Coordinates of C-alpha atoms in Angstrom, one line a residue:
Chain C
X12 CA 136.4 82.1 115.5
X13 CA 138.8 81.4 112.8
X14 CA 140.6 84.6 111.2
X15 CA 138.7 84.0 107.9
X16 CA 135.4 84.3 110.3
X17 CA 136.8 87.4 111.7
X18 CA 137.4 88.6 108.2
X19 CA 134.4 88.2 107.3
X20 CA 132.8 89.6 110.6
X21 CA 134.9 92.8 110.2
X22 CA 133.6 93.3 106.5
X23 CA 130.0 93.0 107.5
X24 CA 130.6 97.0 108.8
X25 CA 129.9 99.7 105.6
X26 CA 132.6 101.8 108.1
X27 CA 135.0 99.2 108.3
X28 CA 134.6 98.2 104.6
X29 CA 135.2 102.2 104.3
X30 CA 138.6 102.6 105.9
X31 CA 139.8 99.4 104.2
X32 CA 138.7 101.0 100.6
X33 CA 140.6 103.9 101.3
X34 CA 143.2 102.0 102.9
X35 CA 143.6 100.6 99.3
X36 CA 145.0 103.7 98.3
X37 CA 148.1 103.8 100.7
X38 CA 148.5 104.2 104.4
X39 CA 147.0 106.7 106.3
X40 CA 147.0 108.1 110.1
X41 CA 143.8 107.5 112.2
X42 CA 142.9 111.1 111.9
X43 CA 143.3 111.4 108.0
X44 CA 141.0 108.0 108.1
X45 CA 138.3 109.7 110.4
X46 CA 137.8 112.9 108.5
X47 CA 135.5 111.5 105.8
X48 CA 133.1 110.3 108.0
X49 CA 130.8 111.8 111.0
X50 CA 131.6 109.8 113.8
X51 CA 134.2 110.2 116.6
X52 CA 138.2 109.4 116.1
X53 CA 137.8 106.7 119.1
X54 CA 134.6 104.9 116.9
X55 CA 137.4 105.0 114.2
X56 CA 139.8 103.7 116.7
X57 CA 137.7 100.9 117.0
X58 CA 136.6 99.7 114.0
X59 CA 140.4 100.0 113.1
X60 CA 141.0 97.5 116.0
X61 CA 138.5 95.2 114.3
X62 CA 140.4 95.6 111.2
X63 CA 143.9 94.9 112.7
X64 CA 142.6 91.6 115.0
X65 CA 140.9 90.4 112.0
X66 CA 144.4 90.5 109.9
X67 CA 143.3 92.7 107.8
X68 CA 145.3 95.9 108.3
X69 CA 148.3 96.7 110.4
X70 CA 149.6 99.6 112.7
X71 CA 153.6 100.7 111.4
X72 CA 155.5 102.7 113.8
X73 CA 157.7 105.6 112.4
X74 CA 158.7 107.9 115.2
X75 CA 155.7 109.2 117.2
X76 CA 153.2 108.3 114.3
X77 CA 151.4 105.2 114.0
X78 CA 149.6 104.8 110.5
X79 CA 147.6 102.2 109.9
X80 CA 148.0 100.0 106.0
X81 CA 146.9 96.9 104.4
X82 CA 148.2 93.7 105.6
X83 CA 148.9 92.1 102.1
X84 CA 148.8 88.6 103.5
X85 CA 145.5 89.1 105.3
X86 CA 144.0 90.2 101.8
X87 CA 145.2 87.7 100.1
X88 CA 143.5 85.0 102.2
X89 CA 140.3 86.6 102.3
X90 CA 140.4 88.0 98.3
X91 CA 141.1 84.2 97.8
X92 CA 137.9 82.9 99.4
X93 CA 135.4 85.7 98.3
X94 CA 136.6 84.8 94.7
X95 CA 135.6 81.4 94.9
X96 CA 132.5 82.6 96.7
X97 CA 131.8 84.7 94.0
X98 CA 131.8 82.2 91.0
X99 CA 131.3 79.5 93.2
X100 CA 127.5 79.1 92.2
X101 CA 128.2 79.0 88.1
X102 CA 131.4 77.0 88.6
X103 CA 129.7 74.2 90.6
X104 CA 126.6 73.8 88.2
X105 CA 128.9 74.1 85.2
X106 CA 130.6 70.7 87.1
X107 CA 127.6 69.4 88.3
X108 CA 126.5 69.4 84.1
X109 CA 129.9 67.0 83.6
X110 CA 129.5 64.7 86.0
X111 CA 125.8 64.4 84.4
X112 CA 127.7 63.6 81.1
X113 CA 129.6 61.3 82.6
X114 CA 126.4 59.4 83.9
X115 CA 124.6 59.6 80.9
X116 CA 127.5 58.1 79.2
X117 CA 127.8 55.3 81.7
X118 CA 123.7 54.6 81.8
X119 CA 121.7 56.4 78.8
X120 CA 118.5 57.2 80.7
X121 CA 115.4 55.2 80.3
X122 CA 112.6 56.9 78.2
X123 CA 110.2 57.7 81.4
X124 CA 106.9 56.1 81.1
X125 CA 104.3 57.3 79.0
X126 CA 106.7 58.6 76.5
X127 CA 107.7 56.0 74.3
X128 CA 107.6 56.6 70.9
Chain W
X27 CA 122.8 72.5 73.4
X28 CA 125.4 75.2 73.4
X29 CA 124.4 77.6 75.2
X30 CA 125.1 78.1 78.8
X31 CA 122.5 77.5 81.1
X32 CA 120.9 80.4 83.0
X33 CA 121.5 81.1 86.3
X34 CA 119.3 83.3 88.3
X35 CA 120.0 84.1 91.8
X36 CA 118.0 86.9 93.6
X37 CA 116.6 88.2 96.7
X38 CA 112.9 87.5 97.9
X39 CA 111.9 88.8 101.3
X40 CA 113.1 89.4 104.5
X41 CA 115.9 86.6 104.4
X42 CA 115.8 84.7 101.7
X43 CA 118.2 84.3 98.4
X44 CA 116.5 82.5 95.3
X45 CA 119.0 80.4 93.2
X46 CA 117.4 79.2 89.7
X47 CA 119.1 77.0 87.2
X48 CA 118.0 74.6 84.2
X49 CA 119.9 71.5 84.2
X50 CA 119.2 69.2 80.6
X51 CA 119.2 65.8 82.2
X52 CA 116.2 64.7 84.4
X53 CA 115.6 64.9 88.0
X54 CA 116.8 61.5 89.5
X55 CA 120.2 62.2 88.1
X56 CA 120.7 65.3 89.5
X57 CA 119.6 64.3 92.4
X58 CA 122.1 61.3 92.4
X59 CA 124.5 63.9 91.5
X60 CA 123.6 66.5 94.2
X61 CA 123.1 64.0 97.1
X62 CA 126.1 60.5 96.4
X63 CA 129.0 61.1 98.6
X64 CA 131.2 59.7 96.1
X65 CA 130.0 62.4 93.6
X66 CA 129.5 65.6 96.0
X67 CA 133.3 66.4 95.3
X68 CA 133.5 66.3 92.0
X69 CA 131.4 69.5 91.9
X70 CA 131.6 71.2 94.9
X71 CA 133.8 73.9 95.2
X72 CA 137.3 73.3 95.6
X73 CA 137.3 69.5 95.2
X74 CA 141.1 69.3 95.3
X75 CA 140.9 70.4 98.9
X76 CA 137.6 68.7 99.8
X77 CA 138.9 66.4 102.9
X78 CA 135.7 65.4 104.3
X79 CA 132.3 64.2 102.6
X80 CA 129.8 62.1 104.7
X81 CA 125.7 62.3 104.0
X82 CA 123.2 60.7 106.1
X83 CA 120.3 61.6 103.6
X84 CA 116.8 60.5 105.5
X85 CA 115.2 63.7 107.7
X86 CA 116.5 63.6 111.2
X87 CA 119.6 62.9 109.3
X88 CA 123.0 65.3 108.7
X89 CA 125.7 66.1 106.6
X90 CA 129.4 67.2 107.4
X91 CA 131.4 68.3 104.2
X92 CA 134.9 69.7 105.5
X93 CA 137.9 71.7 103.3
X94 CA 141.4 71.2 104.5
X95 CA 143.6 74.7 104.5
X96 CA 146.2 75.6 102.0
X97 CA 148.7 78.3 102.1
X98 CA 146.5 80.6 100.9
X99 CA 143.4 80.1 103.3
X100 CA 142.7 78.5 106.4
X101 CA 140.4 75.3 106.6
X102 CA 136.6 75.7 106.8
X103 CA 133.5 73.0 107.2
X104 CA 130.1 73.1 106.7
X105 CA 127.8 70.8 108.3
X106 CA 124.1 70.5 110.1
X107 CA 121.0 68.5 109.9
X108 CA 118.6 67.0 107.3
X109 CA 115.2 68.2 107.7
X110 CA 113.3 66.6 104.9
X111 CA 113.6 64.5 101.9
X112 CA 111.4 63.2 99.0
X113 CA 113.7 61.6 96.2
X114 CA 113.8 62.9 93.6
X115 CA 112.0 66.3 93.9
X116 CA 112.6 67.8 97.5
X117 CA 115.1 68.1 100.1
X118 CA 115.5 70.2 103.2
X119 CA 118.3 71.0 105.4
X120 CA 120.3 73.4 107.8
X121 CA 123.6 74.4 107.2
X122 CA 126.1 76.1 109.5
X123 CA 130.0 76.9 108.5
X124 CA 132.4 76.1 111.0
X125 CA 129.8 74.7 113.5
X126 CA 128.6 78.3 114.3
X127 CA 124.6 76.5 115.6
X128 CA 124.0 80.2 116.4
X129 CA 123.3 81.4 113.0
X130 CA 122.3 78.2 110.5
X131 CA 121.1 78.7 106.8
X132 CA 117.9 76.8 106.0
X133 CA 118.1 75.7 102.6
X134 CA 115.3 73.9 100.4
X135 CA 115.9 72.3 97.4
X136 CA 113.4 71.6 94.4
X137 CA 113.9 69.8 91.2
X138 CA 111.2 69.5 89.1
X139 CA 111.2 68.2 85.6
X140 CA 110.9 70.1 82.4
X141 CA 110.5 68.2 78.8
X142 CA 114.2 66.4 79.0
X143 CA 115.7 68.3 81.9
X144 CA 115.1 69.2 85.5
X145 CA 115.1 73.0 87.2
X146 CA 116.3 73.5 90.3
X147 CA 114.9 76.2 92.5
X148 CA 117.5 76.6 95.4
X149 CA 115.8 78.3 98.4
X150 CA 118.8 80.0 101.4
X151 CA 116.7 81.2 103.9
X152 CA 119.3 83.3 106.5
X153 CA 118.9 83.7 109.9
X154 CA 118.3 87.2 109.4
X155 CA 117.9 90.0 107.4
X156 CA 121.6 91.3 108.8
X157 CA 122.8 87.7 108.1
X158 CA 121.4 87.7 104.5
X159 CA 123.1 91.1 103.7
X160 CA 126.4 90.3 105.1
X161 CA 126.6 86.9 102.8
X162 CA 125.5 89.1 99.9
X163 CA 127.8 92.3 100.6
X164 CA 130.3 89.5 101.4
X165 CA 129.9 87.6 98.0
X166 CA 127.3 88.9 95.4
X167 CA 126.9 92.2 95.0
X168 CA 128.2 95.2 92.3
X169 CA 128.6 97.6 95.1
X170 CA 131.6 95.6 96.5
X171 CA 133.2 95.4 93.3
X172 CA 135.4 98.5 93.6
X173 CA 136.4 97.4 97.1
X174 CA 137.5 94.1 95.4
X175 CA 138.9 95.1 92.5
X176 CA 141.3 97.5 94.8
X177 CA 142.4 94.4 97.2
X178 CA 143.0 92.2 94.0
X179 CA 145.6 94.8 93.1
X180 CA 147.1 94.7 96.0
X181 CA 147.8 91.1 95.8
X182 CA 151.2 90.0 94.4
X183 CA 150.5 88.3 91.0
X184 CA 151.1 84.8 90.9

């Protein structure tokens, strides 16, 4: 798998997609992540693990505690290919009518058959 | 013809996504635009890093179309067989990103003439109904907007 698969593997989870919106905000412990939801600080732990070996977040160490933030460079690859995903289906068709122009403009089309005027 | 073209892309079923749109120039050009090699990159997305475009277009056929990475994001391909094809109405064919056989998109493609022009009806069948919701969570829907919006904060403007 290629980090951008992992990415996208690791978005796929409406937990992991969770902790990375409020990891938006600012850094956060592991507990202060767990308490809006109902599952157990190790399922946290986990998804969080997902998170980190998909490039997405990282652990900082200060002292004893280990909160967890945004890894800007992870983001950044992955924000760059969902936006293209995203307007990829307009943008292509709005190329696909150009390079139509530019063949009509090379070869006017025949008037099909049965519709000459 | 000013106006832009209307683009409808929507969910039927189990698996399936629905892409609509009216193109005003007849079917065997788009066609010739959607299946020529030497066209393919002028549209597709990201033509400056297209690095690979090759077509075998005959059923039992394939197609390999491959992105070279930048800075910003790694390198990807798409590829997989050709199922059917009828020039210039109907084409059929399989396609899985980065070689992942497991979990191919099955996508049929339909041009049918109207007056001048040709609509397309765009048919991505998923290999599930998981599958189908992660590529629309991933890349079409509202409720990720907030989620993205937050992320393209974060980014360091350019």
């Amino acid at each position: 798998m290629t980090s951008l698969d992992r990415s996208f593997a690791a978005l796929a989870d409406p937990v992991r997609r969770a902790l990375l919106d409020r990891l938006a905000e600012g850094e956060a412990s592991v507990q202060e992540l767990a308490r809006p939801f109902a599952i157990s600080q190790p399922a946290i732990s986990r998804h969080l693990k997902v998170l980190e070996e998909a490039g997405l977040i990282e652990t900082r160490i200060a002292g004893t505690a280990r909160p967890r933030r945004l890894k800007p460079e992870g983001v950044a690859a992955l924000w760059d290919w969902l936006g293209r995903y995203r307007a990829q289906w307009e943008r292509q068709f709005e190329k696909m009518d150009c390079v139509l122009e530019g063949l009509a403009e090379a070869a006017p089309a025949k008037v099909p058959r049965g519709e000459e005027k | 013809m000013n106006q832009r073209p209307i683009l409808q892309v929507a969910q039927d079923g189990e698996t399936d996504i629905v892409v609509r749109r009216d193109f005003s120039h007849p079917p065997e050009r788009v066609w010739q635009v959607m299946t020529d090699p030497a066209l393919i990159p002028h549209w597709m997305a990201s033509a400056e890093t297209m690095s690979r475009c090759e077509i075998d277009l005959r059923p039992g056929g394939s197609f390999y179309y491959e992105w070279k990475g930048t800075q910003a994001s790694p390198g990807f391909h798409f590829s997989g067989p050709i199922l059917a094809v009828q020039a210039p109405h109907h084409m059929q064919h399989v396609e899985f990103f980065n070689g992942d056989t497991a979990s191919g998109t099955t996508i049929t493609t339909d041009l049918e003439a109207r007056g001048q022009g040709t609509r397309m009806v765009m048919v991505m069948r998923y290999a599930s109904a998981e599958a189908r919701a992660a590529a629309i969570e991933i890349g079409m829907t509202d409720g990720f907007d907030a989620v993205y919006d937050r992320l393209e904060a974060l980014l360091p403007t350019a």
